[in-house]
Each structure stands twice: as C-alpha cells, then as structure tokens.
Tab-separated table of C-alpha atoms in Angstrom:
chain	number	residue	atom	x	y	z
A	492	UNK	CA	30.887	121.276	125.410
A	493	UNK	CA	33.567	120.317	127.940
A	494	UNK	CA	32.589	119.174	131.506
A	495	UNK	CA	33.473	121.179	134.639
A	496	UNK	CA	33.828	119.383	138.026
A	497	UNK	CA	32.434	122.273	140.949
A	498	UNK	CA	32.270	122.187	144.926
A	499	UNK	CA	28.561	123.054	143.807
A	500	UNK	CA	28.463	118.979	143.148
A	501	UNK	CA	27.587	118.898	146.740
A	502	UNK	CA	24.248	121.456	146.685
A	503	UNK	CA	20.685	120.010	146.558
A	504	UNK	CA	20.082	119.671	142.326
A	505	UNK	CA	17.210	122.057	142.713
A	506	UNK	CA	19.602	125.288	144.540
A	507	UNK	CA	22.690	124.185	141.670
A	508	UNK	CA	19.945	124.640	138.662
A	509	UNK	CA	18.727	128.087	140.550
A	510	UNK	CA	22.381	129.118	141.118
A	511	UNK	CA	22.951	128.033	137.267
A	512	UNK	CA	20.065	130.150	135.968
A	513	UNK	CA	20.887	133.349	138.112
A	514	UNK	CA	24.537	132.805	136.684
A	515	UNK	CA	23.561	133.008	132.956
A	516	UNK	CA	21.315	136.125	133.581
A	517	UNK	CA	19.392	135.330	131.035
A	518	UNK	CA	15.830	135.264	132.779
A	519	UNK	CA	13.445	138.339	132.321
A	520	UNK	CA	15.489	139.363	128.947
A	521	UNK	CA	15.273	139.806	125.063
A	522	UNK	CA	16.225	136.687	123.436
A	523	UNK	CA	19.150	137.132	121.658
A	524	UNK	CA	19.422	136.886	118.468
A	525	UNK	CA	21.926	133.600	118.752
A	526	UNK	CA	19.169	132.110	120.826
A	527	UNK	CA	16.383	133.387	118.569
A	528	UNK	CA	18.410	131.344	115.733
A	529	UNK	CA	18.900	127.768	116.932
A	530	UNK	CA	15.019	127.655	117.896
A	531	UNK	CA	13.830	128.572	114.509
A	532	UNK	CA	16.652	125.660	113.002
A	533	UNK	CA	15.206	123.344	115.082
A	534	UNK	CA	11.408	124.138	114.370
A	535	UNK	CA	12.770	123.855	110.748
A	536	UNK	CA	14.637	120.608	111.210
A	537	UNK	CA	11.697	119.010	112.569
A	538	UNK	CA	9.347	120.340	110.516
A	539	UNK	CA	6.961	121.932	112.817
A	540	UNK	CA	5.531	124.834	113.262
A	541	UNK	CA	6.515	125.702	116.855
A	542	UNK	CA	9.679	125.499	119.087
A	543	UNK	CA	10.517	126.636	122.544
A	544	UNK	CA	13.615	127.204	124.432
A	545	UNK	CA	12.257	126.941	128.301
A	546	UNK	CA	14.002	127.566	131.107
A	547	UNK	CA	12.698	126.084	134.423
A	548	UNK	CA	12.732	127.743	138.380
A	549	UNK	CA	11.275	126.421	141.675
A	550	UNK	CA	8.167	127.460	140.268
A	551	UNK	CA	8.105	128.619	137.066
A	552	UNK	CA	8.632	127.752	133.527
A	553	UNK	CA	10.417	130.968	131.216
A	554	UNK	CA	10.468	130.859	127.373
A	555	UNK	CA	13.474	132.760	126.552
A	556	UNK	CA	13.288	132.182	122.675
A	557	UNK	CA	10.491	130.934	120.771
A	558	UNK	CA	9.071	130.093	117.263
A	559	UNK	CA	5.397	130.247	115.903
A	560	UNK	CA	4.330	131.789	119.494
A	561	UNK	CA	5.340	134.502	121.554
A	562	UNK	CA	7.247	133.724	124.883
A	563	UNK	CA	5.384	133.190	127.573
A	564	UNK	CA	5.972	132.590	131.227
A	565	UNK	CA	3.537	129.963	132.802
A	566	UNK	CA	3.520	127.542	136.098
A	567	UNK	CA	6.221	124.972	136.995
A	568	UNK	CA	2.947	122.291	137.711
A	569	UNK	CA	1.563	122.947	133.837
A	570	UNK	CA	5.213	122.933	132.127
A	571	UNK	CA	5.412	119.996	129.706
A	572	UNK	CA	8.966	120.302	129.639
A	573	UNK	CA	9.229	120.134	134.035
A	574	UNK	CA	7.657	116.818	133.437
A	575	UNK	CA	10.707	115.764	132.188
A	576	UNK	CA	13.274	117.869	133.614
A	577	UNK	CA	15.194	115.425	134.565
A	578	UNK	CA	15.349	113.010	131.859
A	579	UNK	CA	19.099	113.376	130.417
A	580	UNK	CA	18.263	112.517	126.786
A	581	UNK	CA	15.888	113.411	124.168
A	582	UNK	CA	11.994	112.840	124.853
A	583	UNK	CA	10.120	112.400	121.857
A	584	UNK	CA	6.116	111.649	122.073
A	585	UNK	CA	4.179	111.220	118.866
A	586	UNK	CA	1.038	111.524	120.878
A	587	UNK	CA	0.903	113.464	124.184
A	588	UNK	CA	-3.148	112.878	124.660
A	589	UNK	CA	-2.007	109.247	124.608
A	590	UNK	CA	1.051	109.315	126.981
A	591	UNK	CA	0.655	109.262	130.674
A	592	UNK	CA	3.349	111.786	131.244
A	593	UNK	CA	1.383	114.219	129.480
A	594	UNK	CA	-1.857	113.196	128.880
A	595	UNK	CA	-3.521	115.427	131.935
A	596	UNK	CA	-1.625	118.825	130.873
A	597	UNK	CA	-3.441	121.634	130.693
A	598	UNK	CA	-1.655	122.540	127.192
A	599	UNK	CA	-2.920	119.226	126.221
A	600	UNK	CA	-6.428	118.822	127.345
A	601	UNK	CA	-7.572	122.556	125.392
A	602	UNK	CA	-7.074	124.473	128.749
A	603	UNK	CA	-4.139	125.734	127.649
A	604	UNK	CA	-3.231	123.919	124.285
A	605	UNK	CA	-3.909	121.408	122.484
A	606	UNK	CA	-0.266	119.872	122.153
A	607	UNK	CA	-0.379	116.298	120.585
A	608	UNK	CA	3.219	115.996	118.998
A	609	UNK	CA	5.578	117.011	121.722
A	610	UNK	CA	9.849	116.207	121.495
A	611	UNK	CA	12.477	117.919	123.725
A	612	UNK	CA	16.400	117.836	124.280
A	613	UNK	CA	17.858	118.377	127.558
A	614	UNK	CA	19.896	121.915	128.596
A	615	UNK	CA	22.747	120.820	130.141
A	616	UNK	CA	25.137	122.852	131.984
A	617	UNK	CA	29.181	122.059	131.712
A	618	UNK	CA	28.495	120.895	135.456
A	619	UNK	CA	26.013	118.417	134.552
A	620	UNK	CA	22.998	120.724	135.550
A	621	UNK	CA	20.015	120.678	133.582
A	622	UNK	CA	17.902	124.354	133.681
A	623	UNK	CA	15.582	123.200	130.795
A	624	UNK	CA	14.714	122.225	127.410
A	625	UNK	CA	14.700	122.547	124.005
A	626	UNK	CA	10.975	121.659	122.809
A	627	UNK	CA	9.679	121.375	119.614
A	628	UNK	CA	5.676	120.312	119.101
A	629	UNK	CA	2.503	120.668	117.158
A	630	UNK	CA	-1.457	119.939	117.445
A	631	UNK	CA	-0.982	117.037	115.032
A	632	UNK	CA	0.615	113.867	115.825
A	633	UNK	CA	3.251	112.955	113.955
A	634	UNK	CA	7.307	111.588	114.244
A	635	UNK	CA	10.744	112.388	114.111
A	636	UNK	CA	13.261	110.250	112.488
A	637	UNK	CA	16.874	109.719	113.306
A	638	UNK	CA	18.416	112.042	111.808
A	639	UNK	CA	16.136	115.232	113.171
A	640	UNK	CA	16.476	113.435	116.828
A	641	UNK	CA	19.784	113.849	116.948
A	642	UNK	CA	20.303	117.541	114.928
A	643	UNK	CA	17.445	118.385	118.300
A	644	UNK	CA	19.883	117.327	120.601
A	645	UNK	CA	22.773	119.082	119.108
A	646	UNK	CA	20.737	122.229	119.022
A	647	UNK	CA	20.009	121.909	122.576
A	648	UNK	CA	23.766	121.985	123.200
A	649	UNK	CA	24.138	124.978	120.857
A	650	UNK	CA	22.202	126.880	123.206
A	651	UNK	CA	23.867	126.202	126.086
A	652	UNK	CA	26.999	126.966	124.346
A	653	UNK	CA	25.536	130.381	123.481
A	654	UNK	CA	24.601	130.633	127.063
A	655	UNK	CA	27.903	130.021	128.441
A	656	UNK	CA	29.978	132.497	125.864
A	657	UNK	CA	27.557	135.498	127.411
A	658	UNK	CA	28.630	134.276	130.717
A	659	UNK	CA	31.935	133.963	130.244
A	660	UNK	CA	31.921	136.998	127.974
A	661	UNK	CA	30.193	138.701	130.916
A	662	UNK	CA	32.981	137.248	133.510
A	663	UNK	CA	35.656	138.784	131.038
A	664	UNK	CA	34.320	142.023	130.568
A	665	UNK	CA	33.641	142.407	134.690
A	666	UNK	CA	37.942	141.205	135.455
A	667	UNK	CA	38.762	144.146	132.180
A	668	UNK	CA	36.868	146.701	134.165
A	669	UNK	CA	38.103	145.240	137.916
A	670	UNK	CA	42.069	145.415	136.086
A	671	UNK	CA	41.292	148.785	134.350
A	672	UNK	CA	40.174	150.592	137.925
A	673	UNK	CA	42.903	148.528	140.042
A	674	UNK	CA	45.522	149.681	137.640
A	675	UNK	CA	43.633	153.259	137.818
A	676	UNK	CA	44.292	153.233	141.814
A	677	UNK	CA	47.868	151.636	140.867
A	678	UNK	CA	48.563	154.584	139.057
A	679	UNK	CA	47.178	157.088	141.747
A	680	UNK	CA	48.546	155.754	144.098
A	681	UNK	CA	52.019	155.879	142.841
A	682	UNK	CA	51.099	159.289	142.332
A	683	UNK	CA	50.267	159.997	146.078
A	684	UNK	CA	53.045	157.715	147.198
A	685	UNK	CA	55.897	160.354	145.474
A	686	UNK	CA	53.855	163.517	146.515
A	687	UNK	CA	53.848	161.975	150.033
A	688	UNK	CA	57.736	160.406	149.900
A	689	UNK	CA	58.867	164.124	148.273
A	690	UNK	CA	56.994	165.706	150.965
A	691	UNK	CA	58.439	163.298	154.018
A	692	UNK	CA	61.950	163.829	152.365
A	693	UNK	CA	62.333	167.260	152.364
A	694	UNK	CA	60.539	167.678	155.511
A	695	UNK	CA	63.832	165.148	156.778
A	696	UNK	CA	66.316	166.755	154.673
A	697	UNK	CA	66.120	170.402	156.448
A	698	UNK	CA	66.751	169.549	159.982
A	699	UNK	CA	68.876	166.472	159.076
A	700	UNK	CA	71.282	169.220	156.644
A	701	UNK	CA	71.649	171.270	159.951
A	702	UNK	CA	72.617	168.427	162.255
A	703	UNK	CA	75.088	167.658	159.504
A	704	UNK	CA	76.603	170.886	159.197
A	705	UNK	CA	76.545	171.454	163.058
A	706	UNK	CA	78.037	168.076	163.573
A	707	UNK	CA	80.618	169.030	160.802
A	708	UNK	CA	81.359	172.646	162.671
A	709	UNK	CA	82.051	170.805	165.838
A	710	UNK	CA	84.554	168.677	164.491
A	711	UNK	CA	86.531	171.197	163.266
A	712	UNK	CA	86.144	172.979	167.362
A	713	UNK	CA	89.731	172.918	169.225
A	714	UNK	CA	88.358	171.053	172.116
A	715	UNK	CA	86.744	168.608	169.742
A	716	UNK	CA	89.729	167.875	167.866
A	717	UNK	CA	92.080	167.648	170.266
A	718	UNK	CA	89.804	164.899	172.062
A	719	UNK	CA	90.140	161.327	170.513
A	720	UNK	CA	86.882	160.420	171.922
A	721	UNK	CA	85.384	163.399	171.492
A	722	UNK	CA	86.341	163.381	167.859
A	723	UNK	CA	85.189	160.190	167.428
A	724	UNK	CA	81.765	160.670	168.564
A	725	UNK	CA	81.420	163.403	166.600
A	726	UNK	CA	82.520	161.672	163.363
A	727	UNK	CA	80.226	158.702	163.975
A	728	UNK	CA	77.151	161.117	164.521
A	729	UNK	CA	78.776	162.823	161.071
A	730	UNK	CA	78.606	159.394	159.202
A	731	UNK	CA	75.282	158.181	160.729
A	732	UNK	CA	73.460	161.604	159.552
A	733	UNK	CA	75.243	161.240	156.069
A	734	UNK	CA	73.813	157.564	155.724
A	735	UNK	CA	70.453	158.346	156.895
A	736	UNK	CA	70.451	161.605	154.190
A	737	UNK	CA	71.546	158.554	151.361
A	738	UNK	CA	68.301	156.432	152.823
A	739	UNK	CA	65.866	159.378	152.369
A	740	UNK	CA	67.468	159.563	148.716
A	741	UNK	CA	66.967	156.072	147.968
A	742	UNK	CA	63.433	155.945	149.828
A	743	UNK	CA	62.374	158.732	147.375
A	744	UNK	CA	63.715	157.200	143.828
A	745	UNK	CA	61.743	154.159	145.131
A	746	UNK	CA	58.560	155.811	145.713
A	747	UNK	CA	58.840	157.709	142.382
A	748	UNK	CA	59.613	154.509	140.421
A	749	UNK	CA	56.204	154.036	137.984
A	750	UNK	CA	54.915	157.397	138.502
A	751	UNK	CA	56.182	158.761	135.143
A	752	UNK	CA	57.872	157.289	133.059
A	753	UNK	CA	59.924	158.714	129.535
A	754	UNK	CA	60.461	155.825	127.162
A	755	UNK	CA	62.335	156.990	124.248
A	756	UNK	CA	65.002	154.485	122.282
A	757	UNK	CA	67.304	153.735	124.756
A	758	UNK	CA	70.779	152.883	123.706
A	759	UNK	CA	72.230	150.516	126.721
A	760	UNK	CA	75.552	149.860	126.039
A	761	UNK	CA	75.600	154.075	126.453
A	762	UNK	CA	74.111	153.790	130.019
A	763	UNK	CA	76.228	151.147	130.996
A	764	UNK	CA	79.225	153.034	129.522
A	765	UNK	CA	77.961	155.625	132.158
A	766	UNK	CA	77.566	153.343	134.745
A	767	UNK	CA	81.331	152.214	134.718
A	768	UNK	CA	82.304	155.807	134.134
A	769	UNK	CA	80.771	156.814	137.164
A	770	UNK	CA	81.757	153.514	139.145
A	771	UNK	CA	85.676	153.924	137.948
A	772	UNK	CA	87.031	154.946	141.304
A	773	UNK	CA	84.961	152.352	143.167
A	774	UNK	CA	86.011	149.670	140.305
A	775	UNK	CA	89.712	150.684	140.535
A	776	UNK	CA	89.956	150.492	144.372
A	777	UNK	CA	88.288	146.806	144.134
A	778	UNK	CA	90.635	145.880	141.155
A	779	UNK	CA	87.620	144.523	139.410
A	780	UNK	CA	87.003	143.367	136.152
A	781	UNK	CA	84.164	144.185	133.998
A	782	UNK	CA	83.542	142.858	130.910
A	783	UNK	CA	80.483	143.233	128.355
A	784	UNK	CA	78.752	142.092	125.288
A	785	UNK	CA	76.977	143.995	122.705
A	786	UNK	CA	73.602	145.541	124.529
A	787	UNK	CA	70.672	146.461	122.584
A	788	UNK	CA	68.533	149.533	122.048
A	789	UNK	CA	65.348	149.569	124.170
A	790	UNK	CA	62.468	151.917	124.421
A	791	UNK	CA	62.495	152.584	127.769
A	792	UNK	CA	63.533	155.311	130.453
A	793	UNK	CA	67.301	155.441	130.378
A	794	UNK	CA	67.956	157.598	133.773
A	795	UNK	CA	66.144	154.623	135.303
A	796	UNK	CA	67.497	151.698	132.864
A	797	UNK	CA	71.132	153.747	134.929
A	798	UNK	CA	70.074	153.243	138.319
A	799	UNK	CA	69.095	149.553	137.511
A	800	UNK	CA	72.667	149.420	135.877
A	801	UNK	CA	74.489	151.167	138.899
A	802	UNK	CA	72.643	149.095	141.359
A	803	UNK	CA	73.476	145.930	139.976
A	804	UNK	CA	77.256	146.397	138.741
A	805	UNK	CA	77.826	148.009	142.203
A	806	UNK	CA	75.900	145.311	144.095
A	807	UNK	CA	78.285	142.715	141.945
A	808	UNK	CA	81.463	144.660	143.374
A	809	UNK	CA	80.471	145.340	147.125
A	810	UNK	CA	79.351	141.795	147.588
A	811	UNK	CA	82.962	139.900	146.770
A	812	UNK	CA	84.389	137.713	148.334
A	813	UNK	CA	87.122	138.284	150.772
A	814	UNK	CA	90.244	138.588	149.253
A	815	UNK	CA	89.230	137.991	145.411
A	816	UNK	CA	88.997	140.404	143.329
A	817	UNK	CA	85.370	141.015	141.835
A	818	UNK	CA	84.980	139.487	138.113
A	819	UNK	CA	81.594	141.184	136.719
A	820	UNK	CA	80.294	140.135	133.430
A	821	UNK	CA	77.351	141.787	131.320
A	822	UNK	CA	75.445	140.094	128.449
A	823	UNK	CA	72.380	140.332	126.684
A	824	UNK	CA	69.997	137.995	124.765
A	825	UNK	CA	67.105	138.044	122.423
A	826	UNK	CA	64.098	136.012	123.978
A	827	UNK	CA	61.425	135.653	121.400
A	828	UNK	CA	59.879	139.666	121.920
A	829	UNK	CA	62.166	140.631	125.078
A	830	UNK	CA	65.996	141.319	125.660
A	831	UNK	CA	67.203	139.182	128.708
A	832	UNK	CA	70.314	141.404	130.124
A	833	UNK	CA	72.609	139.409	132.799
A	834	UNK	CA	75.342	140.517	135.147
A	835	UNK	CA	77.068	137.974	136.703
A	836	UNK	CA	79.839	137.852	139.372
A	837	UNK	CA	82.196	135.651	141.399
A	838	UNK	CA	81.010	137.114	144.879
A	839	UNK	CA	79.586	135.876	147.637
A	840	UNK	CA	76.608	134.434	145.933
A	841	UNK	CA	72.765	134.444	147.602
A	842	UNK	CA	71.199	131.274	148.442
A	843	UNK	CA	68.202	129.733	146.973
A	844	UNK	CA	65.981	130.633	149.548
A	845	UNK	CA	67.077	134.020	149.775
A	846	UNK	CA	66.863	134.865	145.690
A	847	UNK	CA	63.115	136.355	146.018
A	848	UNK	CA	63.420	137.935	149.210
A	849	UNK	CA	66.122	140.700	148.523
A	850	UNK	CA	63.673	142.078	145.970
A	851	UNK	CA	61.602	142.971	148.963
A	852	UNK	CA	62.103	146.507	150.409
A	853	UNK	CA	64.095	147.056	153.476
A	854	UNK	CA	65.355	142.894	153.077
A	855	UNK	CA	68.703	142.109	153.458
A	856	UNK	CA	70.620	138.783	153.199
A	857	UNK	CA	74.415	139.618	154.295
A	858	UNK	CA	74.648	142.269	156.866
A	859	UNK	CA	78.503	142.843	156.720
A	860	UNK	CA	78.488	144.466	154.072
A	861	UNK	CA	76.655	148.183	154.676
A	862	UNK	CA	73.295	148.850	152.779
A	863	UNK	CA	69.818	149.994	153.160
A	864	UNK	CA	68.184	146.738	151.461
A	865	UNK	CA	66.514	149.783	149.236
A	866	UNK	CA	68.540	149.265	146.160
A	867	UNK	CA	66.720	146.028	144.708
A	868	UNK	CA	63.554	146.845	145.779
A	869	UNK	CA	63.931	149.691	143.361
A	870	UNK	CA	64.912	147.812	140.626
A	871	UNK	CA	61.936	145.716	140.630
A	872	UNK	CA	60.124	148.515	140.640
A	873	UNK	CA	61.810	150.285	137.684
A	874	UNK	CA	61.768	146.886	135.957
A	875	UNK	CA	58.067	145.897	136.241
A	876	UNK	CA	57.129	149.568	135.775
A	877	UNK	CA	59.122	149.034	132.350
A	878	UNK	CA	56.867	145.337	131.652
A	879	UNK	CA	59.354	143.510	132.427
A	880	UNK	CA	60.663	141.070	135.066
A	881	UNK	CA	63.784	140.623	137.188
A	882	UNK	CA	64.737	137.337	138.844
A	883	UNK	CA	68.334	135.451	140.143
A	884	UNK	CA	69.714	132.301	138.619
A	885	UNK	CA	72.023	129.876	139.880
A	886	UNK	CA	75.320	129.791	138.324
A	887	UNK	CA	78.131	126.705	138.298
A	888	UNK	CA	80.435	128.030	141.392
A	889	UNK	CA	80.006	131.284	143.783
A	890	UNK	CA	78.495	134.008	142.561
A	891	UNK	CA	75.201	135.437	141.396
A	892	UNK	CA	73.735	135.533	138.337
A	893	UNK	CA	70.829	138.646	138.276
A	894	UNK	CA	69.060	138.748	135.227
A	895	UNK	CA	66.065	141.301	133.933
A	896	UNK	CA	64.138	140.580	131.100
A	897	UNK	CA	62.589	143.974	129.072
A	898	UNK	CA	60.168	144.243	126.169
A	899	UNK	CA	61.915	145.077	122.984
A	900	UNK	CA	58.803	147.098	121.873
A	901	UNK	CA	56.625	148.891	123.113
A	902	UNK	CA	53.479	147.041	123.468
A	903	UNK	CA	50.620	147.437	120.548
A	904	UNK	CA	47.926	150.144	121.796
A	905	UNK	CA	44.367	148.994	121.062
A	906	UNK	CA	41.243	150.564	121.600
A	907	UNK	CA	40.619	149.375	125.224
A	908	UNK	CA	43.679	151.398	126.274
A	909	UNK	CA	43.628	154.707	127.363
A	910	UNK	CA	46.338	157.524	126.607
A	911	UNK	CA	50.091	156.437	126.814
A	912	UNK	CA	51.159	158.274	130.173
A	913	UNK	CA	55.050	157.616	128.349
C-alpha cells in the first residue's frame, strides 16, 4: 500500500476513522468473497480455528468477514480488538485470562467467550487511519511464531487493499456514469443549440433579405444615384446588412458543429485541392503562394475537414503583412496514432498571449483587418468534435504557425459505448 497525505490530517482521529468507514461502504454488507478469503488464510496460517475481520465505530464493533463463527455485531466497550485500536503493530497474547488488557472481557470471562489465545494486525488506511483489525484466536492458549506474525500482518494489509480497489472501483464507476450523462446533455444540447441557432437564423434572414433588397432598389432610384451622399449611405447600409447576413451564416455552422457528424475516409489533399480552388481569385489578387506536402486520408467529415481548411488558408492570406505578399505552407505528420496537419504563414503573426484566446467565440486580436472572430471558434469546434485538438506554435520570424492534430482511426468501440451517432 502507498501512503496518501489528506486535509483530513487535521480532523479529530475518531471523525477521520468514521469518515474512512462510511467511505469504504462496507458496513451492514455481505462479505465479499475477497474478504471472505484472506480471513480463512489467516485462520489457516495460524492454525486456529477462528478469525475475524472487525471493523470498529463510535460505538460499535462490525465483523464484516469471519471464520469458524458467524459475524456478529457487538459493543465498542466488549470489543477485544477496540482495546487495541490504536496499537499500530501486531498484538499477539498467548493468554488473554492472564493479560490485563483483556483479562476482564466479557468474551473472556464466559459471558461472552471464553477467548484465551487472542493475536490481531492493525487495518490501516493509505492515510494512516486505522478502522480495525484483523483477529485471529482460540479457547486454548497457545503461540505464534515468526513467520505466521508477519504472514497476519500482511493479511491485514490485503484487506485493506481489497477495501480500497471497491472504493476506488466504486469512485470509477460513479465519474463513467457522471461522463456518460454529461456527454448525454453535451450531445442534447448541441442538438437544441442548432434547432435554436436554425430557428434564430431564419427568423433574421427574412426581414434582413428585405432590407437588403430594399436597400439594393434604392440605390438603383434617380434621386439616390445622383446624390453622392445619398448613395453612399445607402451602400454602407447595403454592405452592413450583407455582413450581418455572413454573421448569421457563420453563427449557424458554429452551432451545428458536433451535432452530426459523417465520418467516412476522407482524402485531404482532395479538400484542400478544393479549398485553393475555391480561394483562387482571393489567392491571385493577394499574389500568394501556397505550397503543400502529401496529406493523408482521415476518417472524418470532409465538408467540415473544408471549412477548417478554408478558414485557416484564408485566415493565413487576410492576415499579411503590409506590403508582402502572403507565403502559406501546408504539411502533415504522423504522431504516434494522430496526423498533425500545419499551415504556416509569413503574416502578421499572434502573440503569445493571444494564441488561446482567438479560439474563443466572438475574440479577436487585430481589428484592421474585417472579421466576425466566428471563424476559429468553429474550428475548434469541428476539431474537438472530430477527437482531436487545435493549438498555435511559435515559428522562427513573423508569422503563425496553426496546427490541428486528428485521430488517424476511428477510436475502438467497446461495450461501455453506446451506438456510433457517425
């Protein structure tokens, strides 16, 4: 057993061996069969005919496991063992009538027992607490010798052993079911998060389509056109209602990220062949340069592996710096059972501080260039939703290095799982 240091150090010894008991959960029930085990080897290493695990309370004594006898539950005042609670070793007494520990005990005078032979082992918690002992006695006086002294106190150990895998078996089985129903509401709520976001969007969309068009209709008017500040206004209301209609886009993919995903095998260096195909104009205008490694095949949700792709090429090509043109480069690496994809560029860079906060939705860092601070909150959320993890590295002059790291299997169902939702 390995010792445990606990702010319980500080509690009165008799509330830490209560608090200890109630832990284990082990009063009022069956023995198990574990427990039921190390008392009959140590009735059998000592070569007598009864053995008794007791565990002791404020006022009682419990026999949770016993040999040649059936448990019993008697008085803290007539326990044997609660005369020597507290003694940290082994006790062994070849004659209890003779010992004046012992000697007035009910269970030795004939009230209840007539104990003569009488050995225990201390049960000691990790934390140093002892909650009982390990007896082992008979009506006939007799000894132990070296050897079955210390095979009693190594018993006693077993059991607490025993008594701390339930516990911590216990502990592990509770944080399974606490995980199991928090990813249960994860998963519902995701759920109610797009219904809601879907519902918001398209309750936005309609009147924000009409302000768009009328704002577009007036533009086009005579007496609007032939204004400069009229025109002007108009446009900027025009651009304005366009943005906001991109937000409410963006808003939505990010509160459908998770709810459903469609893993199939995913071949990358096609989406990111899409990506660039898509981002040509944009690339063209910014005379950047993109180049690429070899990409591997994932199983994973490739309309949503694209968006991470888009976000982060385009992100790499907005965010230059003034009057360079945008480098972007795209690798990928096998990390033990993940693929670690990279794009790098020679932009404008994001500070150390700053590298977990953009993640966060609605954050931005550099405000002169437009954006909704959307995009990489998204990502996150397709990557995690995928098991994975996203992060930013430094790199050796400007620039940023953004990095995601994805399985490169499907994790291994087992039995605890329920049905893929994939």
């Amino acid at each position: 057993m390995t010792n445990r240091t606990s702010s319980a150090d500080v509690l009165d010894p008799a509330q830490r061996r209560e608090d200890a008991l109630a832990g284990y959960d082990v009063l009022g029930n069956a023995p198990e069969r574990e427990l039921q085990a190390l008392v009959d080897i140590a009735a059998q290493v000592c070569a007598v005919p009864r053995a008794a695990i007791n565990l002791i309370t404020a006022t009682h004594q419990q026999q949770i496991a016993t040999t040649g006898f059936a448990a019993a539950i008697c008085a803290r005042d007539d326990s044997m063992c609660a005369a020597v609670l507290e003694h940290t070793d082994r006790v062994v007494v070849p004659d209890a009538s003779l010992d004046a520990r012992f000697r007035e005990n009910p269970f030795v005078t004939g009230i209840l027992g007539t104990v003569r032979f009488y050995a225990s082992a201390p049960l000691t918690t990790p934390d140093g607490v002892i909650i009982g002992r390990l007896c082992v006695f008979d009506s006939q006086p007799r000894a132990l010798d070296e050897a079955q002294e210390e095979a009693l106190v190594a018993i006693a150990e077993r059991v607490v052993d025993v008594l701390e895998l339930r516990l911590r078996t216990r502990e592990l089985e509770d944080s399974l079911a606490a995980l199991t129903e928090t990813r249960d509401e994860l998963h519902r709520s995701n759920e109610a998060l797009s219904v809601f976001a879907g519902q918001v969007s398209h309750d936005l969309r309609t009147p924000l389509t009409a302000i768009m068009a009328s704002t577009e209709m007036l533009g086009q008017q005579p007496a609007v056109a032939e204004d400069e500040w009229s025109e002007r206004l108009v446009a900027t209301a025009f651009r304005s209602a366009t943005r906001m209609a991109g937000m409410i886009e963006q808003i939505l993919a990010h509160a459908r990220v998770g709810a459903e995903l469609h893993r199939s095998d995913t071949d990358l260096d096609d989406v990111l062949s899409s990506v660039l195909e898509d981002l040509d104009p944009t690339l063209t205008a910014r005379s950047a340069t993109v180049t690429t490694g070899a990409l591997p095949t994932l199983p994973a949700d490739g309309q949503q592996l694209y968006s991470v792709l888009l976000n982060l090429v385009s992100n790499a090509v907005k965010y230059a710096r003034p009057g360079v043109a945008p480098v972007v480069e795209i690798s990928a690496v096998r990390i033990d059972g993940s693929w670690r994809l990279s794009v790098r560029d020679n932009g404008i860079g994001i500070s150390a501080a700053d590298r977990e906060r953009v993640f966060g939705l609605f954050n931005r860092v550099e405000t002169s260039v437009d954006g909704s601070g959307i995009g990489l909150a998204t990502v996150k959320r397709i990557i995690e939703a995928h098991g994975g993890s996203i992060g930013i590295s430094s790199v050796d002059g400007p620039g940023t290095d953004v990095w995601f790291e994805l399985p490169a299997e499907l994790p291994r169902q087992d039995e605890h799982d329920g049905p893929r939702r994939d």
